[in-house]
mmCIF file of C-alpha atoms in Angstrom:
data_model
loop_
_atom_site.group_PDB
_atom_site.id
_atom_site.type_symbol
_atom_site.label_atom_id
_atom_site.label_comp_id
_atom_site.label_asym_id
_atom_site.label_seq_id
_atom_site.Cartn_x
_atom_site.Cartn_y
_atom_site.Cartn_z
ATOM 1 C CA GLU I 179 3.449 -6.530 -32.397
ATOM 2 C CA VAL I 180 5.559 -5.872 -28.411
ATOM 3 C CA GLN I 181 2.728 -7.827 -26.469
ATOM 4 C CA LEU I 182 3.318 -7.351 -22.999
ATOM 5 C CA LEU I 183 0.551 -10.064 -21.459
ATOM 6 C CA GLU I 184 0.421 -9.975 -17.131
ATOM 7 C CA SER I 185 -0.955 -13.245 -15.050
ATOM 8 C CA GLY I 186 -1.408 -14.360 -11.773
ATOM 9 C CA GLY I 187 -3.716 -12.109 -10.139
ATOM 10 C CA GLY I 188 -6.361 -12.611 -7.824
ATOM 11 C CA LEU I 189 -7.545 -11.972 -4.037
ATOM 12 C CA VAL I 190 -5.304 -11.939 -1.344
ATOM 13 C CA GLN I 191 -5.674 -11.621 2.654
ATOM 14 C CA PRO I 192 -3.432 -9.421 3.990
ATOM 15 C CA GLY I 193 -0.433 -10.842 5.212
ATOM 16 C CA GLY I 194 -0.515 -12.764 2.045
ATOM 17 C CA SER I 195 1.917 -13.350 -1.013
ATOM 18 C CA LEU I 196 1.322 -13.362 -4.750
ATOM 19 C CA THR I 197 3.232 -13.783 -7.812
ATOM 20 C CA LEU I 198 2.751 -11.690 -11.059
ATOM 21 C CA SER I 199 4.067 -12.847 -14.199
ATOM 22 C CA CYS I 200 4.538 -10.938 -17.370
ATOM 23 C CA ALA I 201 4.759 -12.926 -20.988
ATOM 24 C CA ALA I 202 6.638 -10.884 -23.272
ATOM 25 C CA SER I 203 6.587 -10.704 -27.104
ATOM 26 C CA GLY I 204 7.502 -9.356 -30.350
ATOM 27 C CA PHE I 205 10.443 -8.008 -29.159
ATOM 28 C CA THR I 206 14.202 -8.585 -27.879
ATOM 29 C CA PHE I 207 12.995 -8.954 -24.126
ATOM 30 C CA SER I 208 16.296 -9.076 -22.748
ATOM 31 C CA VAL I 209 17.633 -5.837 -24.074
ATOM 32 C CA TYR I 210 15.294 -3.456 -22.397
ATOM 33 C CA TRP I 211 14.564 -2.558 -19.015
ATOM 34 C CA MET I 212 11.007 -3.664 -17.336
ATOM 35 C CA SER I 213 9.146 -2.364 -14.744
ATOM 36 C CA TRP I 214 5.695 -3.158 -12.924
ATOM 37 C CA VAL I 215 3.727 -0.176 -12.645
ATOM 38 C CA ARG I 216 0.042 0.091 -10.487
ATOM 39 C CA GLN I 217 -3.030 2.030 -10.380
ATOM 40 C CA ALA I 218 -5.147 1.960 -6.829
ATOM 41 C CA PRO I 219 -9.120 1.923 -7.506
ATOM 42 C CA GLY I 220 -10.046 5.486 -9.158
ATOM 43 C CA LYS I 221 -6.464 6.458 -8.535
ATOM 44 C CA GLY I 222 -3.141 7.767 -10.485
ATOM 45 C CA LEU I 223 -0.336 5.732 -11.892
ATOM 46 C CA GLU I 224 2.164 4.829 -9.177
ATOM 47 C CA TRP I 225 5.828 2.749 -10.199
ATOM 48 C CA VAL I 226 6.705 0.017 -8.271
ATOM 49 C CA ALA I 227 9.559 -1.408 -9.566
ATOM 50 C CA ASN I 228 12.380 -1.737 -12.380
ATOM 51 C CA ILE I 229 15.037 -4.229 -13.542
ATOM 52 C CA ASN I 230 17.728 -3.800 -16.138
ATOM 53 C CA GLN I 231 17.992 -6.075 -19.117
ATOM 54 C CA ASP I 232 20.415 -8.886 -17.114
ATOM 55 C CA GLY I 233 18.727 -8.249 -13.533
ATOM 56 C CA SER I 234 21.695 -6.901 -11.909
ATOM 57 C CA GLU I 235 19.972 -3.322 -10.933
ATOM 58 C CA LYS I 236 16.420 -3.207 -8.960
ATOM 59 C CA SER I 237 14.205 -0.176 -7.616
ATOM 60 C CA TYR I 238 11.881 -0.287 -5.884
ATOM 61 C CA VAL I 239 9.112 2.407 -4.549
ATOM 62 C CA ALA I 240 10.028 2.960 -0.547
ATOM 63 C CA SER I 241 6.504 1.702 0.176
ATOM 64 C CA VAL I 242 7.308 -1.545 -1.359
ATOM 65 C CA LYS I 243 11.112 -1.637 -0.335
ATOM 66 C CA GLY I 244 11.351 -5.552 0.999
ATOM 67 C CA ARG I 245 8.070 -6.714 0.480
ATOM 68 C CA PHE I 246 7.891 -6.762 -3.072
ATOM 69 C CA THR I 247 10.987 -8.216 -5.497
ATOM 70 C CA ILE I 248 11.062 -8.264 -9.332
ATOM 71 C CA SER I 249 12.624 -10.395 -11.133
ATOM 72 C CA ARG I 250 12.616 -11.703 -14.735
ATOM 73 C CA ASP I 251 14.315 -14.750 -17.314
ATOM 74 C CA ASN I 252 15.355 -13.350 -20.994
ATOM 75 C CA ALA I 253 15.172 -17.256 -21.832
ATOM 76 C CA LYS I 254 11.945 -16.958 -21.532
ATOM 77 C CA ASN I 255 11.038 -13.790 -22.475
ATOM 78 C CA ALA I 256 9.398 -13.407 -18.382
ATOM 79 C CA LEU I 257 8.961 -10.862 -16.064
ATOM 80 C CA HIS I 258 8.001 -11.579 -12.286
ATOM 81 C CA LEU I 259 7.355 -9.914 -9.383
ATOM 82 C CA GLN I 260 6.785 -11.448 -6.202
ATOM 83 C CA MET I 261 4.433 -9.301 -3.289
ATOM 84 C CA ASN I 262 4.531 -10.445 -0.104
ATOM 85 C CA SER I 263 3.095 -9.563 3.385
ATOM 86 C CA LEU I 264 0.974 -7.950 1.967
ATOM 87 C CA ARG I 265 -2.140 -4.639 3.093
ATOM 88 C CA ALA I 266 -4.855 -3.386 2.098
ATOM 89 C CA ASP I 267 -3.312 -0.650 0.338
ATOM 90 C CA ASP I 268 -1.691 -3.431 -2.601
ATOM 91 C CA THR I 269 -4.726 -3.293 -3.798
ATOM 92 C CA ALA I 270 -4.176 -1.959 -7.400
ATOM 93 C CA VAL I 271 -4.283 -3.020 -10.745
ATOM 94 C CA TYR I 272 -0.801 -4.231 -11.771
ATOM 95 C CA TYR I 273 0.973 -2.862 -15.312
ATOM 96 C CA CYS I 274 3.600 -5.056 -17.273
ATOM 97 C CA ALA I 275 5.830 -2.280 -18.747
ATOM 98 C CA ARG I 276 8.568 -2.125 -21.085
ATOM 99 C CA ASP I 277 10.944 0.634 -19.858
ATOM 100 C CA TRP I 278 12.881 2.300 -23.124
ATOM 101 C CA TRP I 279 16.381 4.008 -20.773
ATOM 102 C CA ALA I 280 18.029 6.712 -24.187
ATOM 103 C CA GLY I 281 20.760 7.809 -21.299
ATOM 104 C CA ASP I 282 19.063 10.160 -19.556
ATOM 105 C CA SER I 283 15.578 9.332 -19.138
ATOM 106 C CA HIS I 284 13.090 6.632 -18.280
ATOM 107 C CA TYR I 285 9.621 6.287 -20.104
ATOM 108 C CA PHE I 286 7.013 3.849 -20.693
ATOM 109 C CA ASP I 287 6.227 2.730 -24.044
ATOM 110 C CA HIS I 288 4.404 -0.298 -24.306
ATOM 111 C CA TRP I 289 1.633 -0.973 -21.352
ATOM 112 C CA GLY I 290 0.268 -4.601 -20.660
ATOM 113 C CA ARG I 291 -3.719 -4.723 -20.080
ATOM 114 C CA GLY I 292 -2.869 -5.025 -16.229
ATOM 115 C CA ALA I 293 -3.702 -7.747 -13.468
ATOM 116 C CA LEU I 294 -5.720 -6.935 -10.554
ATOM 117 C CA VAL I 295 -4.747 -7.674 -7.081
ATOM 118 C CA THR I 296 -7.077 -7.052 -3.969
ATOM 119 C CA VAL I 297 -5.970 -7.769 -0.710
ATOM 120 C CA SER I 298 -9.086 -8.044 1.372
ATOM 121 C CA SER I 299 -10.002 -10.391 3.809
ATOM 122 C CA SER F 275 10.431 11.701 -4.427
ATOM 123 C CA TYR F 276 9.149 14.320 -6.774
ATOM 124 C CA GLY F 277 5.813 15.510 -7.189
ATOM 125 C CA LEU F 278 3.916 16.532 -10.659
ATOM 126 C CA THR F 279 1.005 18.879 -10.089
ATOM 127 C CA GLN F 280 -1.783 18.782 -12.878
ATOM 128 C CA PRO F 281 -5.139 20.261 -12.990
ATOM 129 C CA PRO F 282 -7.713 17.807 -11.794
ATOM 130 C CA SER F 283 -9.731 17.980 -14.857
ATOM 131 C CA VAL F 284 -10.081 19.973 -18.654
ATOM 132 C CA SER F 285 -13.149 20.766 -20.558
ATOM 133 C CA VAL F 286 -12.817 21.584 -24.403
ATOM 134 C CA ALA F 287 -15.842 21.708 -26.972
ATOM 135 C CA PRO F 288 -14.925 19.501 -30.638
ATOM 136 C CA GLY F 289 -12.558 21.149 -32.504
ATOM 137 C CA LYS F 290 -11.046 23.556 -29.938
ATOM 138 C CA THR F 291 -7.446 23.001 -28.272
ATOM 139 C CA ALA F 292 -7.098 21.451 -24.885
ATOM 140 C CA SER F 293 -3.926 21.828 -22.934
ATOM 141 C CA ILE F 294 -2.768 20.252 -20.124
ATOM 142 C CA THR F 295 -0.079 21.826 -18.019
ATOM 143 C CA CYS F 296 2.114 19.819 -15.135
ATOM 144 C CA GLY F 297 4.621 21.487 -13.007
ATOM 145 C CA GLY F 298 7.496 20.470 -10.405
ATOM 146 C CA ASP F 299 7.657 21.382 -7.209
ATOM 147 C CA ASN F 300 11.590 22.498 -7.497
ATOM 148 C CA ASN F 301 13.599 23.547 -10.181
ATOM 149 C CA ARG F 302 14.509 20.077 -11.259
ATOM 150 C CA LEU F 303 11.991 19.461 -14.262
ATOM 151 C CA ARG F 304 13.398 16.725 -16.383
ATOM 152 C CA ALA F 305 12.789 15.857 -19.361
ATOM 153 C CA VAL F 306 8.642 14.720 -19.268
ATOM 154 C CA HIS F 307 6.750 12.196 -21.312
ATOM 155 C CA TRP F 308 2.705 11.613 -21.047
ATOM 156 C CA TYR F 309 0.126 8.700 -21.333
ATOM 157 C CA GLN F 310 -3.494 8.593 -22.619
ATOM 158 C CA GLN F 311 -5.746 6.797 -20.424
ATOM 159 C CA LYS F 312 -9.252 5.505 -20.684
ATOM 160 C CA PRO F 313 -11.870 4.453 -19.043
ATOM 161 C CA GLY F 314 -10.988 0.728 -18.123
ATOM 162 C CA ARG F 315 -8.065 0.607 -20.184
ATOM 163 C CA ALA F 316 -3.958 0.150 -20.050
ATOM 164 C CA PRO F 317 -2.323 3.616 -20.236
ATOM 165 C CA ILE F 318 -0.770 4.753 -23.621
ATOM 166 C CA LEU F 319 2.717 6.634 -24.649
ATOM 167 C CA VAL F 320 1.702 10.392 -26.615
ATOM 168 C CA ILE F 321 4.217 12.330 -26.263
ATOM 169 C CA PHE F 322 8.277 11.281 -25.034
ATOM 170 C CA TYR F 323 11.496 13.704 -24.227
ATOM 171 C CA ASP F 324 8.945 17.096 -23.826
ATOM 172 C CA SER F 325 7.881 16.885 -27.756
ATOM 173 C CA ASP F 326 8.659 13.819 -29.575
ATOM 174 C CA ARG F 327 5.759 12.199 -31.189
ATOM 175 C CA PRO F 328 5.774 7.482 -31.434
ATOM 176 C CA SER F 329 4.234 6.549 -34.650
ATOM 177 C CA GLY F 330 0.618 6.403 -34.418
ATOM 178 C CA ILE F 331 -0.188 8.994 -32.326
ATOM 179 C CA PRO F 332 -1.931 11.709 -34.240
ATOM 180 C CA GLU F 333 -0.371 15.160 -35.015
ATOM 181 C CA ARG F 334 -3.010 16.914 -33.058
ATOM 182 C CA PHE F 335 -0.474 16.047 -30.075
ATOM 183 C CA SER F 336 2.018 17.968 -28.728
ATOM 184 C CA GLY F 337 3.755 18.759 -25.851
ATOM 185 C CA SER F 338 6.058 21.418 -24.790
ATOM 186 C CA ARG F 339 8.901 22.596 -21.774
ATOM 187 C CA SER F 340 9.356 25.980 -20.025
ATOM 188 C CA GLY F 341 11.096 26.399 -16.815
ATOM 189 C CA ASN F 342 9.488 24.369 -14.847
ATOM 190 C CA THR F 343 6.327 23.619 -16.267
ATOM 191 C CA ALA F 344 5.486 21.138 -19.124
ATOM 192 C CA THR F 345 2.791 21.419 -21.140
ATOM 193 C CA LEU F 346 0.138 18.764 -22.832
ATOM 194 C CA THR F 347 -1.936 20.313 -26.133
ATOM 195 C CA ILE F 348 -4.378 18.703 -28.058
ATOM 196 C CA THR F 349 -5.566 20.773 -31.285
ATOM 197 C CA ARG F 350 -8.664 19.851 -32.726
ATOM 198 C CA VAL F 351 -10.123 17.940 -30.133
ATOM 199 C CA GLU F 352 -12.298 14.947 -31.323
ATOM 200 C CA ALA F 353 -14.399 12.908 -28.780
ATOM 201 C CA GLY F 354 -12.403 10.105 -28.769
ATOM 202 C CA ASP F 355 -9.250 11.947 -26.828
ATOM 203 C CA GLU F 356 -12.376 12.034 -23.562
ATOM 204 C CA ALA F 357 -9.432 10.543 -21.141
ATOM 205 C CA ASP F 358 -6.906 10.681 -18.063
ATOM 206 C CA TYR F 359 -3.277 12.381 -19.425
ATOM 207 C CA TYR F 360 -0.775 11.614 -16.991
ATOM 208 C CA CYS F 361 2.697 13.390 -17.364
ATOM 209 C CA GLN F 362 5.923 10.992 -16.226
ATOM 210 C CA VAL F 363 9.271 12.577 -15.509
ATOM 211 C CA TRP F 364 12.559 10.039 -13.488
ATOM 212 C CA ASP F 365 14.645 11.460 -11.406
ATOM 213 C CA ARG F 366 18.675 10.468 -11.438
ATOM 214 C CA GLY F 367 19.226 11.708 -8.224
ATOM 215 C CA SER F 368 16.752 9.020 -6.702
ATOM 216 C CA ASN F 369 16.349 6.894 -9.135
ATOM 217 C CA PHE F 370 12.825 7.345 -8.853
ATOM 218 C CA TYR F 371 9.441 7.524 -11.523
ATOM 219 C CA ALA F 372 7.667 9.981 -10.872
ATOM 220 C CA PHE F 373 3.425 10.578 -12.343
ATOM 221 C CA GLY F 374 1.547 13.623 -12.081
ATOM 222 C CA THR F 375 -1.341 13.953 -10.605
ATOM 223 C CA GLY F 376 -3.649 12.833 -14.039
ATOM 224 C CA THR F 377 -5.971 15.166 -15.962
ATOM 225 C CA LYS F 378 -9.236 14.278 -16.903
ATOM 226 C CA VAL F 379 -10.393 15.920 -19.935
ATOM 227 C CA THR F 380 -14.233 16.050 -21.120
ATOM 228 C CA VAL F 381 -14.847 16.522 -24.837
ATOM 229 C CA LEU F 382 -18.666 18.403 -24.186
#
């Protein structure tokens, strides 16, 4: 059974940093793209970042470029999101998602339960 | 970026059919994927590549795409189908994932 378990969420002050992690199990982690998707309170879904199988390709939504860094450790079946210079509008539930790539589209076939990040003074 | 427009809400009686549309803002609407999200829960994939259904998703869920509009159809609606539904596409040109604005399905 595919399982994705996020950790590292919490309360952080504006301008602060936080690192989210996602522990993957039940599938061969190293052959899949992975993504982070977030959802602000009462709002819709927003893709944040993705990373390819060996970590050589990474992409970000414009609003987090230069502040967030996605990475992975295939030996430990782990996905990470380093978040710096956090702002109030980064407050959201952050989901780790397995990212299925079939050559002409990406979609998310499994999701974690999410980790809440609150940016507030 | 790429905009996907969905109706904010759809209401349907039990046993009837609900249809949720997803419109692209230009003529580049690509393969569309759909997610169901119940309150306080993570989204789950219900349709991928316009009309394919993952294992475990009831046949009552179906999808289609015509021109610049994709549609998620739920037949024989049940109380357990009450949720928010989001469409999603991936834009190759910008390597950007776009989600629709979301539709709240209410079962009367």
